[in-house]
Short mmCIF file of C-alpha atoms in Angstrom, two decimals:
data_model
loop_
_atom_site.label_atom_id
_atom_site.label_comp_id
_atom_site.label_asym_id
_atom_site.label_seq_id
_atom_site.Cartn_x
_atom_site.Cartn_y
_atom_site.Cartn_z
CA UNK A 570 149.74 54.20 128.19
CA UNK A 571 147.08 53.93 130.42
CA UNK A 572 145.52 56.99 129.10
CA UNK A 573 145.21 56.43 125.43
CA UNK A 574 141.45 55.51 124.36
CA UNK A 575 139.98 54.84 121.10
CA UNK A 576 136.48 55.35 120.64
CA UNK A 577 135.69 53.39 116.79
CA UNK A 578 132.95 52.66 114.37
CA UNK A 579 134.05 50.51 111.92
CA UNK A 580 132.27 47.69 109.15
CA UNK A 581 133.06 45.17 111.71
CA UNK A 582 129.86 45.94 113.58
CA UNK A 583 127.70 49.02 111.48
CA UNK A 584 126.75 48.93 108.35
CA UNK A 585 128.84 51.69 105.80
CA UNK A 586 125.31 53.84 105.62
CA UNK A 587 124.61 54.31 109.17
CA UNK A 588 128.18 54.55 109.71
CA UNK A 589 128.16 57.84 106.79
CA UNK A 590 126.66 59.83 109.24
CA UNK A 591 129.34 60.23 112.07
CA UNK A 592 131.75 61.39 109.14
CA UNK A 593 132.64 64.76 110.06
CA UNK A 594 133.79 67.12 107.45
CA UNK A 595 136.74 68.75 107.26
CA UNK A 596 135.41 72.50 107.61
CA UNK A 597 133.44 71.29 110.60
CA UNK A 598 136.57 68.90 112.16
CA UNK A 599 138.06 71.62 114.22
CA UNK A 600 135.05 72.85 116.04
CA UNK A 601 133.89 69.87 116.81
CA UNK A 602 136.76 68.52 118.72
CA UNK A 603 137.06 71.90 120.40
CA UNK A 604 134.46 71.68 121.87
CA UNK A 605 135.19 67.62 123.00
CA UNK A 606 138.39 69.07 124.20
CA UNK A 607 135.94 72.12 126.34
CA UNK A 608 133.34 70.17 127.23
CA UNK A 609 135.48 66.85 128.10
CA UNK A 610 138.81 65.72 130.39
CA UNK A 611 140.45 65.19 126.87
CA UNK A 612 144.32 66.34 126.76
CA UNK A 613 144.82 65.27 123.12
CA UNK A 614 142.53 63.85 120.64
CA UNK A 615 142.64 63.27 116.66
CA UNK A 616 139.82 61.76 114.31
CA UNK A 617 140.47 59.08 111.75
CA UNK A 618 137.31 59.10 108.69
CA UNK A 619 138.06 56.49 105.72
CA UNK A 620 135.57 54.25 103.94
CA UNK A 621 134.81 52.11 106.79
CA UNK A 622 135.52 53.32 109.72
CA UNK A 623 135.34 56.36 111.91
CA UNK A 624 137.60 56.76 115.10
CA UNK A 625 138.46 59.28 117.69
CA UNK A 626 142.11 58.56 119.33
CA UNK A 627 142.33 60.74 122.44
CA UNK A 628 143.48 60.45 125.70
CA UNK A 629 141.98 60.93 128.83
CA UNK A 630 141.99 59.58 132.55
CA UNK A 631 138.21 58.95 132.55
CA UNK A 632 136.65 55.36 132.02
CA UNK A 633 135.43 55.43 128.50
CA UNK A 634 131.97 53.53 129.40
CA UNK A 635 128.74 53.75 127.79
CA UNK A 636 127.90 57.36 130.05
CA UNK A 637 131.46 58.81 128.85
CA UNK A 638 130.66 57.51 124.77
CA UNK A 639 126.55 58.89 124.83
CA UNK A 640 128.24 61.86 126.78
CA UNK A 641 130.96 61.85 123.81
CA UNK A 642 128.48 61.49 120.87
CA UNK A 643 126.63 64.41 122.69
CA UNK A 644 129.24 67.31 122.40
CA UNK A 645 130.13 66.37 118.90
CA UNK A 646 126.76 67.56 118.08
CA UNK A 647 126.24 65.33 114.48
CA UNK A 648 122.07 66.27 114.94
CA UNK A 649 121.66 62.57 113.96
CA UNK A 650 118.28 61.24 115.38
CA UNK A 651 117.82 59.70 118.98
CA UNK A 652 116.80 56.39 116.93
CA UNK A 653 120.44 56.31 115.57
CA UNK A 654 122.68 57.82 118.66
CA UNK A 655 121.14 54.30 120.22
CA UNK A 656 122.37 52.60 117.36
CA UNK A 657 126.06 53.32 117.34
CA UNK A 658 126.07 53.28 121.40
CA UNK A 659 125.32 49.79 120.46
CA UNK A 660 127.86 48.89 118.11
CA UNK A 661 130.96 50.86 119.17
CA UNK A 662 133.70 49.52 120.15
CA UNK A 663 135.61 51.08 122.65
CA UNK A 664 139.45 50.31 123.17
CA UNK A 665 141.74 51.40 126.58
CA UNK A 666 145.19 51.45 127.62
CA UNK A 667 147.85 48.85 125.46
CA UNK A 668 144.48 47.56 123.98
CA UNK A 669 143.70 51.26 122.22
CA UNK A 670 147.44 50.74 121.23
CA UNK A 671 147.23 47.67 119.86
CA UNK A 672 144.41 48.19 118.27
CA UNK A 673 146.01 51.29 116.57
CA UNK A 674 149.02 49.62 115.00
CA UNK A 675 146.96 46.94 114.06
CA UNK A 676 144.89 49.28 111.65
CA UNK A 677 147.48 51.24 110.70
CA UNK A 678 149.12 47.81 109.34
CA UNK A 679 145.56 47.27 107.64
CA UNK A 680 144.97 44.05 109.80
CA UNK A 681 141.43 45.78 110.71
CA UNK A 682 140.97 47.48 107.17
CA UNK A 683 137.86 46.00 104.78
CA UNK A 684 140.70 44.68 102.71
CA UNK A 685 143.62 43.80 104.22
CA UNK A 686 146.75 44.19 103.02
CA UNK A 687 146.34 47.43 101.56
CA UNK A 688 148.65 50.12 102.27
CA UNK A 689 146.09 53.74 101.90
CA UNK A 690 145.54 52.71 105.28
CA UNK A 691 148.24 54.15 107.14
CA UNK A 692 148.66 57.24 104.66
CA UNK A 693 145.70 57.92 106.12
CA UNK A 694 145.98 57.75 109.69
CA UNK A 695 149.28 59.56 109.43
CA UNK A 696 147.49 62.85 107.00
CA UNK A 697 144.19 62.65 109.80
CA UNK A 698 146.84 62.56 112.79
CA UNK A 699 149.25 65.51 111.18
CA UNK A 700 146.23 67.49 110.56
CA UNK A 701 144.78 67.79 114.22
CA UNK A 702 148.85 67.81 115.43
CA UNK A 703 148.82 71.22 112.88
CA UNK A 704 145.69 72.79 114.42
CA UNK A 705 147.06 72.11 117.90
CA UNK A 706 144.66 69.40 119.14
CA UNK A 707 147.63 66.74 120.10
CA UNK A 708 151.04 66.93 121.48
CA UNK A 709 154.66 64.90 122.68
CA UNK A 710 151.93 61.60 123.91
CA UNK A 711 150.47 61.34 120.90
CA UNK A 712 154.04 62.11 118.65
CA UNK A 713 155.34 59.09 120.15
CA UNK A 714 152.37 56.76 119.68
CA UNK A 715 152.53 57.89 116.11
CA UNK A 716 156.17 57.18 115.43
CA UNK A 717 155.36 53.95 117.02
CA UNK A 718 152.51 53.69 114.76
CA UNK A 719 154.84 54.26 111.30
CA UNK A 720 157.55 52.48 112.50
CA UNK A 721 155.42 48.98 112.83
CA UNK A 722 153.70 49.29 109.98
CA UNK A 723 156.32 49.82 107.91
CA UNK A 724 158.34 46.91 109.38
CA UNK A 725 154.98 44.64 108.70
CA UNK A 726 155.12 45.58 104.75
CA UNK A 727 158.98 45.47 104.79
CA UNK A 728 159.16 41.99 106.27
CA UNK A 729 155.77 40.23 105.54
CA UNK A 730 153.75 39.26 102.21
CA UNK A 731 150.86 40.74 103.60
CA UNK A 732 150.49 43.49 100.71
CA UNK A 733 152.16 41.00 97.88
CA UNK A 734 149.83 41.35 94.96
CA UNK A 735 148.31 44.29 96.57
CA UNK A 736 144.48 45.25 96.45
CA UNK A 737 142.66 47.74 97.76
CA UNK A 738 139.07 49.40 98.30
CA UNK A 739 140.27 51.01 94.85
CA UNK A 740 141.67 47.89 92.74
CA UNK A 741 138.54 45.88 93.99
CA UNK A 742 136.19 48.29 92.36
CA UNK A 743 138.48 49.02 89.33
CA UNK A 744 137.98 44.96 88.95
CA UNK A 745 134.14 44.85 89.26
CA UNK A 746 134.30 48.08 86.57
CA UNK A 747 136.64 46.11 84.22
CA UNK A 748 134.32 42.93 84.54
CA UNK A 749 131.61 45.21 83.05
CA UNK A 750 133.59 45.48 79.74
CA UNK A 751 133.26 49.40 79.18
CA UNK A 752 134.47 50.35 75.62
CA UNK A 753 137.90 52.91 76.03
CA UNK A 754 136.47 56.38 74.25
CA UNK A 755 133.33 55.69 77.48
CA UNK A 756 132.51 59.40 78.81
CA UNK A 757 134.17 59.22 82.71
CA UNK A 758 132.91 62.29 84.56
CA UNK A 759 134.85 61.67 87.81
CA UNK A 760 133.68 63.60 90.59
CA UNK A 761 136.48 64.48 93.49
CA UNK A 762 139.84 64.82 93.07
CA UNK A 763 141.01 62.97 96.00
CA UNK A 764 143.21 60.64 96.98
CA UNK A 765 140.70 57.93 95.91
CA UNK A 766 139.34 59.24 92.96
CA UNK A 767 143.66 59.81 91.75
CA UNK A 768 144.17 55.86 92.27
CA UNK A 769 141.68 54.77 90.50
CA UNK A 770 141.98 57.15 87.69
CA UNK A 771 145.28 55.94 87.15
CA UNK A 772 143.78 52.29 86.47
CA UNK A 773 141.80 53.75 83.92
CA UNK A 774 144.46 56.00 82.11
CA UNK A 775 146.57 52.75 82.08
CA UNK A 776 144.01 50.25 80.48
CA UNK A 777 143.82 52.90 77.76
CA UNK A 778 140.31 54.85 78.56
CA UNK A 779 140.60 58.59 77.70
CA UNK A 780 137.62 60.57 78.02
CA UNK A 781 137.53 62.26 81.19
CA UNK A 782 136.28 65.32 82.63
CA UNK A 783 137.09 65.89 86.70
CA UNK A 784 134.55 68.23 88.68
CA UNK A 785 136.16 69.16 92.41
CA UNK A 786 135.29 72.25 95.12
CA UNK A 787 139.24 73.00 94.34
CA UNK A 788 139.16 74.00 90.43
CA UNK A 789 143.16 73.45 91.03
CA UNK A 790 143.24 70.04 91.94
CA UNK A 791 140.96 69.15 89.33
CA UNK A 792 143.42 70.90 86.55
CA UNK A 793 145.89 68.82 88.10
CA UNK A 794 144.48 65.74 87.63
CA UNK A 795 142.89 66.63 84.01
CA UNK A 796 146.73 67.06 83.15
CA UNK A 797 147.39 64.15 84.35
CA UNK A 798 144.76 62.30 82.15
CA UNK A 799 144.36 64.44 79.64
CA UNK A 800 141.13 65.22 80.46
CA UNK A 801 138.98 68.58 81.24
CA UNK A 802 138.69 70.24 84.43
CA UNK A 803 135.47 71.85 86.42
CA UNK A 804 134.42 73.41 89.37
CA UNK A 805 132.26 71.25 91.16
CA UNK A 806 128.91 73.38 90.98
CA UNK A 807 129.62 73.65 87.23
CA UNK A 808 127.92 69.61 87.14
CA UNK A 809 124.57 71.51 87.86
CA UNK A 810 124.88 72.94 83.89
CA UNK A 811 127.00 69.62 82.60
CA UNK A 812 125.22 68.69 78.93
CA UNK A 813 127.57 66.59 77.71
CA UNK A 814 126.90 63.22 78.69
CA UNK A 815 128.52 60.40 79.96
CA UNK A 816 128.45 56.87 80.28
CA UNK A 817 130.26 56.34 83.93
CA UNK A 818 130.25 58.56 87.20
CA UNK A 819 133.62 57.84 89.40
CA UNK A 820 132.15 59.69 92.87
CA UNK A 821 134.22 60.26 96.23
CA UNK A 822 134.06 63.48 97.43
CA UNK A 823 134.01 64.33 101.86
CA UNK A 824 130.18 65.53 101.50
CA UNK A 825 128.24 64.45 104.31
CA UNK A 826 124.55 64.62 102.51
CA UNK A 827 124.59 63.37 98.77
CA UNK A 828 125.86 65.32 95.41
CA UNK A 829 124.08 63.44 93.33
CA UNK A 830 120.83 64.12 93.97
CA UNK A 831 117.45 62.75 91.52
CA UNK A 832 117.37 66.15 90.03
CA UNK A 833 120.90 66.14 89.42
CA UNK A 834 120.85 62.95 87.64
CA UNK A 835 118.08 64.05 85.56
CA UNK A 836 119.76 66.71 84.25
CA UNK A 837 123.05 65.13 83.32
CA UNK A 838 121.42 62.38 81.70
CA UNK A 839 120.24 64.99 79.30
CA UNK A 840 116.92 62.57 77.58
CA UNK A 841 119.51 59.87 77.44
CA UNK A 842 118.07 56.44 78.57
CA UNK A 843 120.76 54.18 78.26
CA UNK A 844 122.29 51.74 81.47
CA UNK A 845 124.85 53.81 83.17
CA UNK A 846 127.63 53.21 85.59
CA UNK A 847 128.18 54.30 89.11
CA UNK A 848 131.05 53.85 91.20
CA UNK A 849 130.60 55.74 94.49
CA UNK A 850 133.72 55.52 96.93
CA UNK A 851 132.34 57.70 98.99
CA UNK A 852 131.44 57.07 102.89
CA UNK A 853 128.66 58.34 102.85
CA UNK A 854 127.69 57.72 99.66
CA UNK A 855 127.33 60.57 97.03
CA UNK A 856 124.61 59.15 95.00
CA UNK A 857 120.70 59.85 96.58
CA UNK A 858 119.28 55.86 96.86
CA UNK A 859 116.45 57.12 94.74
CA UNK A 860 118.97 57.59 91.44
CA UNK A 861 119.76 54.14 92.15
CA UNK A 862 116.53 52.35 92.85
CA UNK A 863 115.20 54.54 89.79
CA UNK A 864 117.52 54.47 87.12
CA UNK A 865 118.48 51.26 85.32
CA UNK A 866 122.39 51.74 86.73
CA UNK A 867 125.54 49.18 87.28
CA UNK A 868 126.17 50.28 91.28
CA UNK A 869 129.44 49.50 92.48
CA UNK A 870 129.99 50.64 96.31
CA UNK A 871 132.06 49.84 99.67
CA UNK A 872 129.20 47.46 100.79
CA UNK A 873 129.13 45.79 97.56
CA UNK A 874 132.76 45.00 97.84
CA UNK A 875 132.85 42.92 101.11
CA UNK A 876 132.58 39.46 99.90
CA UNK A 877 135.96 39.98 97.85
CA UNK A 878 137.29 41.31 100.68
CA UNK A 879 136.51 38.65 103.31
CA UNK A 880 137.93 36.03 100.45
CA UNK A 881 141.54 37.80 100.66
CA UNK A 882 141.93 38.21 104.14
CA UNK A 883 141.43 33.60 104.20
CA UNK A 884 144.56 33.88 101.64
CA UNK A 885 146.46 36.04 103.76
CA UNK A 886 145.88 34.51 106.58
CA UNK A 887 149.67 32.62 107.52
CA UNK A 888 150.98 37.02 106.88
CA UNK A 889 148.50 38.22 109.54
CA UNK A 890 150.21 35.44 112.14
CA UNK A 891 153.93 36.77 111.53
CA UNK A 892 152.17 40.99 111.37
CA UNK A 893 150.91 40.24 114.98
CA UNK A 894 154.31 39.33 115.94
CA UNK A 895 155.66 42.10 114.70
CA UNK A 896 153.23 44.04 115.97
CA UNK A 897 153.45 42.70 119.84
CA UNK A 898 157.09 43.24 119.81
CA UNK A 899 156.64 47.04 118.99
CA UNK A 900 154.64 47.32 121.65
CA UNK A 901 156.90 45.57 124.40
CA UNK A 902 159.57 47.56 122.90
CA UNK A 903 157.40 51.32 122.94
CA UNK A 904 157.09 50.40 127.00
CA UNK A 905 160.82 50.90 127.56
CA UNK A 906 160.51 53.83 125.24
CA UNK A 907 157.95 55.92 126.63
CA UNK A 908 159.78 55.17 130.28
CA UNK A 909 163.12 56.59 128.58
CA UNK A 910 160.68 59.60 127.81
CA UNK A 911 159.34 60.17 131.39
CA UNK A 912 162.54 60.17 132.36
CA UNK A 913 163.87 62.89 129.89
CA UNK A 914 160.86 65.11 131.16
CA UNK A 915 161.48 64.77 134.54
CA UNK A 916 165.04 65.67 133.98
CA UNK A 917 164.42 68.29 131.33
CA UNK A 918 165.45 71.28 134.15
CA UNK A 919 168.58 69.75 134.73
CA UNK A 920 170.63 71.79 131.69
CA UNK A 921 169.25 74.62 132.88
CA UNK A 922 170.13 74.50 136.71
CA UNK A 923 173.32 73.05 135.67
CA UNK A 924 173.87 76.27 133.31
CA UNK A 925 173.08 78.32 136.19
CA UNK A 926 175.25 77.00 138.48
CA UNK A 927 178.36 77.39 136.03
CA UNK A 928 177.50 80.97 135.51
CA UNK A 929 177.21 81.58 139.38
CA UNK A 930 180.38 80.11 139.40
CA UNK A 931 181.93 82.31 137.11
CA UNK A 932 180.16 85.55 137.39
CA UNK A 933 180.00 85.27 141.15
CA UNK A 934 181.66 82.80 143.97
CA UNK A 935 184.86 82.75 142.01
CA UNK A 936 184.63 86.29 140.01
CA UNK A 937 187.34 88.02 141.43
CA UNK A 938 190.01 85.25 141.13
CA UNK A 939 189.02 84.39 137.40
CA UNK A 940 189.35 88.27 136.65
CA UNK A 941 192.99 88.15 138.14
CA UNK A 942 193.69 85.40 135.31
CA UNK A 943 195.23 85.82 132.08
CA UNK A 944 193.45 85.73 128.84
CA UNK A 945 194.71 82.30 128.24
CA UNK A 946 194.24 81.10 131.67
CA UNK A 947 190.53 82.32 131.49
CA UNK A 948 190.38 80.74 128.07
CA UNK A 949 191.64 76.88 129.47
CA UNK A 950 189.15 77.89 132.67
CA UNK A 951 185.69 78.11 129.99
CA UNK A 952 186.61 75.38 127.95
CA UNK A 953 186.68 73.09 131.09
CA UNK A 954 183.75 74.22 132.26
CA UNK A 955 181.84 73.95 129.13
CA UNK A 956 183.10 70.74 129.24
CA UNK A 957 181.87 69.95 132.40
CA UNK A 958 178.40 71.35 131.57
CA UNK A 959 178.40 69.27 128.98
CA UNK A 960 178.82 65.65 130.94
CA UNK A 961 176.97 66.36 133.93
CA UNK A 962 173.87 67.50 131.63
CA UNK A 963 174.14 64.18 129.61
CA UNK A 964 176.05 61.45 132.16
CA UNK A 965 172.84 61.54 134.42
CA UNK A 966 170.62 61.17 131.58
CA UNK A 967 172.70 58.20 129.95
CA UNK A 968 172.70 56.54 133.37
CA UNK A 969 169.13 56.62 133.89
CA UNK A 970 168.19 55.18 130.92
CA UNK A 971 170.72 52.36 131.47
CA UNK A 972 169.24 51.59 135.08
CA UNK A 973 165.75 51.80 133.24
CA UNK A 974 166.79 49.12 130.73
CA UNK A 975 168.51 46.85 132.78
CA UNK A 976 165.74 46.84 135.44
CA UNK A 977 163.25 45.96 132.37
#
């Protein structure tokens, strides 16, 4: 435990623009912490990017102080200005040892999320962890924490009301849309075809609104949410030659610089002058400030949603008390755990010097006498000793871990 670090940016302490431009995308991910993992004492290491926050969850035996973050920042190579590399050296927030855990189950139970009590949360912790575990970046530490991780968060939406009545990022903006009384044949282009841009398209297609047409860099995912709502389906760079209008934009694509650019705009407004609306998901945003500061336009975004959320973390408040309980007694309980681990690992060569010893046994010391044996006899003879493999490979092990317990 004393290993695990978090290094985090979250809404907590940065505002959701500055904090757009430490997402990394996902064709740039692996290079990036290649070169943390070159560069850097850092055994494993995965990256967590959602709408308000961005994390790195590594583990090293260095002192993660202000030299190791700047030094950090550094290798990831964002090319963000010097003006702005002060900036998030002064509002990270740096977590070691059981704190990094704690800190980890308590966002992955959406205690720390913008709204809490949503459940996307751990979703996507678990997709970000599984896809740096696929390219090789973690390994057996970082399995455990993550079991840990799943395990406690379930138990906190099994056995709390913490996500009763559940919002989200999603449902909050689907509410400020709704409150803006949009007529149901309204022209939706919806641009990403993400996990996001899915949940709230299902609000939509259930309060009756029809008219869709889905733009992503993956034609296929876009068919397969245009099935979905009966819509029509586009490759994203076919927006550039869109002429058929619309009356809302649904944005939340992985882009780092904005899609929807003034020219853009221009062009898919086609002459038309009318108020449009914008709901941009996206961290960082999609939409260029100057569409919005230039075009009369109903702008929902994260930011914008941060007074509802504050409200419903006050009426959860009496869940969050019985979550940390839960949550400390995963942890207490993950100590005796990861010991039971250790002590696997430093017995993992005992099968194999115990196989060795049966087959010197048998092949060597006591060769000639076995081959004097009937086939029976020699039959009885390998059974036992399978048998006694068997025990002295697990009895150890089984002991251990009771000594370890009852000691705890």
């Amino acid at each position: 435990m004393e290993y695990l670090k978090v290094i985090a940016f979250t809404h907590h302490h940065i505002d959701l623009k500055s904090l757009g431009k430490l997402v990394i995308c996902d064709e740039s991910l692996d290079n990036r912490l290649k070169n943390i993992q070159t560069e850097l004492p850092v055994s494993e290491i995965f990256y967590i990017g959602t709408c308000n926050r961005v994390e790195f969850v590594f583990l090293t035996k260095e002192k993660t102080d202000k030299e190791f973050v700047t030094k950090f920042l550094t290798v990831l190579d964002m090319g963000f200005p010097p003006e702005f590399m002060e900036r998030f050296l002064d509002n990270v927030t740096v977590f070691e040892n059981e704190e990094a855990f704690n800190h980890l189950l308590r966002t992955s139970c959406s205690l720390e999320s913008l709204v809490v009590g949503e459940k996307e949360i751990l979703a996507q912790i678990r997709k970000a962890y599984e896809s740096c575990r696929d390219a090789g970046f973690t390994g057996d530490y970082m399995r455990m924490i993550m079991d840990r991780v799943v395990k406690t968060a379930k138990e906190v939406y099994t056995h709390t009301n913490i996500s009763k009545n559940p919002v989200s990022v999603v449902s909050l903006a689907y509410r400020k849309l709704k409150e803006l009384n949009m007529c149901g044949n309204s022209r939706i282009l919806i641009i990403g075809a993400g996990d996001t841009n899915q949940n709230i398209a299902k609000y939509l297609n259930k309060h009756k609104y029809s008219n869709f047409s889905i733009f992503n860099r993956t034609l296929s995912k876009a068919e397969t949410l245009a099935e979905e709502l009966n819509g029509k389906a586009f490759h994203l760079e076919a927006l550039e030659n869109f002429t058929e209008g619309f009356d809302v934009i649904i944005t939340c694509t992985g882009c780092t610089e904005p899609i929807i650019t003034e020219e853009l705009y221009a062009k898919l407004l086609n002459g038309d002058t009318g108020k449009k609306v914008i709901v941009d998901l996206a961290i960082p945003n999609d939409v260029a400030p100057a569409v919005v500061h230039n075009h009369p336009i109903h702008y929902i975004e994260v930011e914008s949603l941060k007074e509802v959320a504050r409200k419903n973390i006050q009426e959860r408040y009496n869940e969050l008390v019985h979550a940390e309980d839960i949550i400390s007694a995963n942890i207490a309980e993950f100590f005796t755990v990861l010991k039971q681990r250790r002590i696997e690992l430093a017995m993992q060569d005992v099968p194999r010097k115990i196989k060795e010893i049966k087959n010197t046994a048998l092949n060597g010391v006591f060769a000639d006498e076995i081959s004097q044996m009937d086939e029976a006899s020699r039959e009885v003879l390998e059974r036992v000793m399978n048998y006694m493999e068997k025990k002295c490979i697990s009895v150890p092990m089984i002991m251990a871990k009771e000594i370890l317990v009852n000691q705890s």
